[in-house]
Amino acid sequence: MRILVTGGAGYVGSHVVWDLVAAGHEPVVIDNLSRGHAQAVPSGVSLLQIDLADKEALSDVFERFRPQAVMHFAGSSLVGESMKHPELYFRNNLSNGLQLLACMVEHKVDKMVFSSSAAVYGEPEEVPITEEHPKAPTSPYGESKLFFESMLRRFDYAYGLRSVSLRYFNAAGAHPSGRIGEDHTPETHLIPIILQTALGKREELSIFGTDYPTEDGTCIRDYVHVCDLSSAHILALQFLDDGGRSEVFNLGNGQGFSVQQILSVAEKVVGKPIPTRRAERRPGDPAVLVASAQKAIDVLGWRPSFTDIDRIVESAWNWHKNHPDGYGPRQ
Ligand code: UDP
């Protein structure tokens, strides 16, 4: 299938592009490269440096490439940044996203797989979190993902544009080929920060909050391998192509690990202690986030292959130790 992948030079998007190629699909990537990396896109796949705000350029891609489906990863994804600059999130994730949807309608493209987030739920009332859990996002980032999901429902009703929204929990790890992995600037995520500390690129890991109501006082999250996220996207595409109706699915392993536990796993994987310091809680961080991904397992036939946290951290370490500076300077 010919697939337009927005944000395909980013962390999750690039892993999906590699898997689309391996599965015999024909992806074309558009990315404004503000945070993505051209080097993450496989050679042989067209990468067009386009911003979704550029209506003419976008329309031109639809006309030239004639995609049969869109996978939509482009957008801003930092909770903290969204608290300080909500306008960025409403502009990039909603206004630009709306432009993409309008373009799809205009060019009669009726299938989208959307990169959503567990941030749509906010502070959980119960775990594991199912798709029916109340949605009460605590940040403009989470709100932007939830509102976009609502727009998708409306576009299905009005124009028959069917979509699958995939609500990721904590994406982690790197491609087994060792060629692509996680490289954010600024880096805010736990596992890369721990591994950069192990590499001596940071002095210490700040543990944000040690007084949460959890066994060891640190936050619990559900880490899911980026290749497992990727396989869910390919299944979602197949689901829509087979005539499936619009759906939302959680993607997580259903197992929670505390910051302290992740640190211990990482120390075992890298073979040395990692310096830490206690720090204040990070605003907006819920104590526990753990997914129920039963619906994706039942409906999409999703079978995550990295269910062992040691393997997830090993896979991330394999990338970081071989790419201590990520993709290196921007090209
Ligand atoms: N965390 C931490 N120190 C860091 C980065 C993250 O203690 O330098 C904690 C954070 O408070 C959260 C967990 O690690 O409880 C996972 O954070 P991350 O930013 O990786 O993902 P999030 O859950 O925010 O999407």
XYZ file of C-alpha atoms and ligand atoms in Angstrom:
356
model
C 0.000 0.000 0.000
C 1.161 3.593 -0.597
C 1.256 5.274 2.771
C 1.941 8.871 3.678
C 3.802 8.932 6.997
C 3.817 12.303 8.744
C 6.608 12.628 11.300
C 8.286 9.540 9.846
C 11.744 10.831 10.798
C 10.871 10.778 14.507
C 11.416 8.033 17.068
C 8.289 5.886 16.686
C 7.559 7.039 13.116
C 10.957 5.963 11.791
C 10.615 2.485 13.318
C 7.248 2.132 11.597
C 8.710 3.292 8.265
C 11.415 0.598 8.447
C 8.765 -2.035 9.194
C 6.467 -0.775 6.423
C 9.297 -1.219 3.937
C 10.052 -4.705 5.303
C 6.349 -5.593 4.964
C 6.362 -4.579 1.284
C 4.493 -1.271 1.672
C 5.489 1.934 -0.031
C 5.883 4.748 2.510
C 6.581 8.385 1.754
C 7.717 10.487 4.699
C 6.876 14.098 5.346
C 8.604 15.702 8.305
C 9.570 19.295 9.068
C 12.747 17.893 10.703
C 12.345 20.219 13.676
C 12.839 17.225 15.964
C 13.127 14.308 13.538
C 16.319 13.038 11.891
C 16.760 12.593 8.161
C 19.241 9.769 8.925
C 16.448 7.760 10.565
C 14.609 7.341 7.265
C 15.777 4.326 5.221
C 17.559 5.176 1.986
C 15.201 4.556 -0.880
C 12.244 6.073 0.976
C 11.324 9.611 -0.102
C 11.645 12.155 2.665
C 10.006 15.497 1.985
C 10.805 18.321 4.355
C 7.325 19.769 4.670
C 5.463 21.355 7.544
C 1.821 20.378 7.938
C 1.024 24.079 8.170
C 2.018 24.427 4.506
C -1.284 23.628 2.840
C -0.040 23.913 -0.741
C 2.971 21.664 -0.230
C 0.788 19.145 1.572
C -1.830 19.115 -1.144
C 0.916 18.712 -3.719
C 2.225 15.577 -1.954
C -1.271 14.058 -1.992
C -1.588 14.809 -5.684
C 1.821 13.480 -6.665
C 1.982 10.468 -4.390
C -1.704 9.443 -4.224
C -1.494 7.690 -0.830
C -4.074 5.070 0.085
C -3.648 5.694 3.817
C -1.971 8.104 6.225
C -0.003 7.293 9.346
C 0.115 10.424 11.450
C 3.024 10.846 13.885
C 3.908 14.500 13.304
C 3.331 16.741 16.283
C 4.761 17.994 19.526
C 5.053 15.491 22.347
C 6.544 16.990 25.496
C 4.164 17.313 28.434
C 6.317 19.900 30.236
C 6.743 22.048 27.130
C 2.987 21.910 26.534
C 2.359 23.357 29.999
C 4.626 26.324 29.210
C 3.661 26.827 25.565
C 0.139 25.447 25.035
C -0.211 27.386 21.783
C 2.476 25.189 20.187
C 0.459 22.098 21.001
C -2.871 23.447 19.850
C -1.245 24.721 16.646
C 0.933 21.720 15.783
C -1.271 18.914 16.997
C -4.731 20.325 16.364
C -4.690 23.080 13.782
C -2.068 21.417 11.562
C -3.672 18.039 12.172
C -7.002 19.435 11.022
C -5.353 20.684 7.852
C -4.096 17.153 7.217
C -7.595 15.715 7.716
C -9.117 18.287 5.351
C -6.478 17.368 2.768
C -7.318 13.686 3.161
C -11.010 14.389 2.552
C -10.201 16.541 -0.455
C -8.034 13.793 -1.954
C -10.403 10.984 -0.942
C -7.980 9.202 1.378
C -10.131 7.446 3.935
C -7.802 5.592 6.311
C -5.617 6.970 9.100
C -3.542 5.375 11.851
C -2.983 8.026 14.522
C -0.254 8.223 17.120
C -2.165 8.982 20.327
C -1.089 8.739 23.938
C -1.915 7.467 27.413
C -1.812 11.176 28.318
C -5.492 11.324 27.261
C -6.426 9.646 30.567
C -4.744 12.001 33.052
C -4.538 10.815 36.662
C -5.912 7.255 36.601
C -8.857 6.306 38.760
C -7.937 2.650 38.443
C -5.226 0.513 36.867
C -4.774 -1.246 34.559
C -6.290 1.447 32.355
C -8.725 0.252 29.701
C -9.897 2.329 26.746
C -13.149 3.054 28.621
C -11.358 4.728 31.508
C -12.486 8.379 31.960
C -10.451 10.844 29.913
C -9.224 13.806 31.925
C -5.915 14.955 30.436
C -3.818 17.094 32.758
C -1.751 18.843 30.061
C -2.291 20.622 26.740
C -0.357 17.730 25.184
C -2.888 15.169 26.453
C -5.753 17.484 25.515
C -4.437 17.888 21.991
C -4.330 14.097 21.543
C -7.833 13.650 22.957
C -9.331 16.475 20.850
C -7.705 15.061 17.726
C -9.312 11.704 18.481
C -12.667 13.547 18.692
C -12.023 15.204 15.339
C -11.344 11.773 13.872
C -14.704 10.510 15.146
C -16.441 13.499 13.556
C -14.611 13.018 10.250
C -15.664 9.386 10.184
C -19.301 10.358 10.766
C -19.242 13.169 8.195
C -16.890 11.832 5.510
C -16.355 8.122 6.190
C -12.704 8.679 7.112
C -11.916 5.611 9.237
C -9.123 5.691 11.778
C -7.311 3.731 14.431
C -5.916 5.781 17.318
C -3.145 4.021 19.200
C -2.653 5.255 22.752
C 0.954 4.535 23.609
C 2.148 4.104 27.148
C 5.949 4.542 27.597
C 7.771 3.882 24.309
C 11.271 2.489 24.838
C 14.070 0.523 23.164
C 15.489 0.606 19.665
C 15.420 -1.311 16.396
C 17.306 -4.650 16.559
C 19.273 -3.689 13.415
C 21.026 -1.073 15.580
C 20.497 1.522 12.853
C 17.755 3.608 14.425
C 16.855 4.474 17.997
C 15.816 7.238 20.370
C 17.404 10.683 19.972
C 15.428 13.603 21.370
C 16.676 17.129 21.957
C 16.016 17.942 24.705
C 15.905 14.410 26.119
C 13.330 14.122 28.895
C 12.673 10.372 29.009
C 13.810 8.140 31.799
C 15.592 5.271 30.028
C 17.706 7.412 27.636
C 18.634 9.729 30.509
C 19.741 6.781 32.666
C 21.810 5.365 29.779
C 23.359 8.741 28.938
C 24.369 8.973 32.605
C 25.939 5.512 32.348
C 27.899 6.761 29.309
C 29.185 9.738 31.317
C 27.259 12.216 29.189
C 25.316 13.358 32.247
C 26.446 13.616 35.823
C 23.494 11.921 37.449
C 19.892 10.883 37.113
C 17.424 13.075 38.984
C 14.703 10.864 40.423
C 11.583 12.989 40.214
C 9.699 12.239 43.422
C 10.448 9.561 46.002
C 7.309 10.030 48.072
C 4.666 8.661 45.714
C 2.203 6.134 47.147
C 4.069 3.207 45.544
C 6.164 0.481 47.144
C 9.512 2.285 46.743
C 8.053 5.795 46.512
C 8.895 6.331 42.819
C 6.508 6.514 39.841
C 5.391 3.381 38.042
C 5.103 3.236 34.259
C 4.345 0.646 31.579
C 7.284 0.447 29.137
C 6.524 -0.887 25.685
C 9.114 -1.614 23.013
C 9.094 0.705 20.006
C 9.135 -2.321 17.643
C 6.002 -3.653 19.343
C 4.383 -0.242 18.869
C 5.434 -0.462 15.263
C 3.927 -3.908 14.704
C 0.614 -2.599 16.124
C 0.616 0.151 13.464
C 1.027 -2.373 10.673
C -1.805 -4.469 12.128
C -3.987 -1.359 12.483
C -3.409 -0.508 8.837
C -4.395 -4.049 7.857
C -7.462 -3.805 10.101
C -8.627 -0.642 8.308
C -7.811 -2.077 4.899
C -9.947 -5.114 5.745
C -12.874 -2.745 6.368
C -12.516 -2.390 10.152
C -14.396 0.507 11.727
C -12.810 3.396 13.633
C -11.284 2.258 16.917
C -8.936 3.273 19.728
C -6.476 0.892 21.346
C -4.084 1.095 24.282
C -0.567 -0.165 23.658
C 1.396 -1.267 26.699
C 2.730 -4.442 28.284
C 0.315 -4.421 31.212
C 3.207 -4.474 33.667
C 4.391 -1.527 35.719
C 7.976 -0.731 36.758
C 9.043 2.003 39.139
C 11.798 4.503 38.358
C 13.897 2.714 40.979
C 13.276 -0.688 39.334
C 14.214 0.653 35.891
C 17.385 2.052 37.390
C 18.272 -1.363 38.893
C 17.609 -3.121 35.571
C 19.786 -0.549 33.768
C 22.625 -0.941 36.285
C 22.528 -4.692 35.647
C 22.483 -4.186 31.865
C 25.355 -1.660 31.762
C 27.275 -3.472 34.514
C 27.948 -0.525 36.786
C 26.228 1.740 39.301
C 24.551 4.888 37.956
C 24.735 8.043 40.078
C 21.379 9.486 41.147
C 19.949 12.247 43.247
C 16.518 12.727 44.740
C 14.575 15.542 43.129
C 11.175 17.189 43.420
C 8.176 15.585 41.765
C 7.741 16.643 38.146
C 4.448 18.551 37.798
C 1.722 16.521 36.101
C 3.307 13.086 36.688
C 0.700 10.546 37.856
C 1.970 7.979 40.392
C 1.027 4.900 38.374
C 0.222 4.363 34.681
C -0.288 0.796 33.519
C -2.199 -0.247 30.410
C -4.660 -2.936 29.686
C -3.882 -3.713 26.033
C -6.295 -6.630 25.939
C -8.404 -4.967 23.258
C -5.437 -4.643 20.849
C -4.535 -8.258 21.567
C -8.097 -9.467 20.939
C -9.129 -7.252 18.029
C -5.854 -6.585 16.170
C -4.154 -9.847 17.106
C -1.246 -7.800 18.541
C 1.429 -9.938 20.212
C 4.148 -7.805 21.813
C 7.468 -9.617 21.595
C 9.452 -7.579 24.139
C 7.598 -8.479 27.309
C 10.742 -8.642 29.456
C 11.930 -5.297 30.799
C 15.575 -6.438 30.768
C 15.364 -6.992 27.008
C 13.755 -3.610 26.470
C 16.546 -1.843 28.380
C 19.215 -3.990 26.644
C 17.839 -2.955 23.285
C 17.972 0.734 24.278
C 21.535 0.253 25.589
C 22.603 -1.347 22.326
C 21.584 1.849 20.523
C 22.981 4.326 23.056
C 26.370 2.705 23.512
C 26.903 2.564 19.755
C 25.469 6.053 19.181
C 26.490 8.071 22.245
C 25.618 11.262 20.350
C 22.456 9.844 18.784
C 22.328 10.553 15.057
C 25.045 13.166 15.510
C 24.966 16.702 14.160
C 21.950 17.610 12.038
C 22.567 17.306 8.309
N 11.779 10.440 35.422
C 12.740 10.698 36.388
N 13.870 11.357 36.005
C 14.102 11.783 34.729
C 13.118 11.509 33.750
C 11.970 10.833 34.129
O 12.576 10.355 37.552
O 15.141 12.405 34.463
C 10.554 9.735 35.798
C 9.294 10.523 35.508
O 8.988 11.348 36.609
C 8.278 9.420 35.287
C 9.095 8.264 34.711
O 10.450 8.574 35.011
O 7.759 8.995 36.520
C 8.936 8.143 33.210
O 9.141 9.430 32.636
P 9.290 9.666 31.081
O 9.577 11.125 30.879
O 10.275 8.696 30.521
O 7.886 9.281 30.491
P 6.398 9.831 30.830
O 5.821 8.818 31.761
O 6.521 11.190 31.409
O 5.732 9.815 29.499
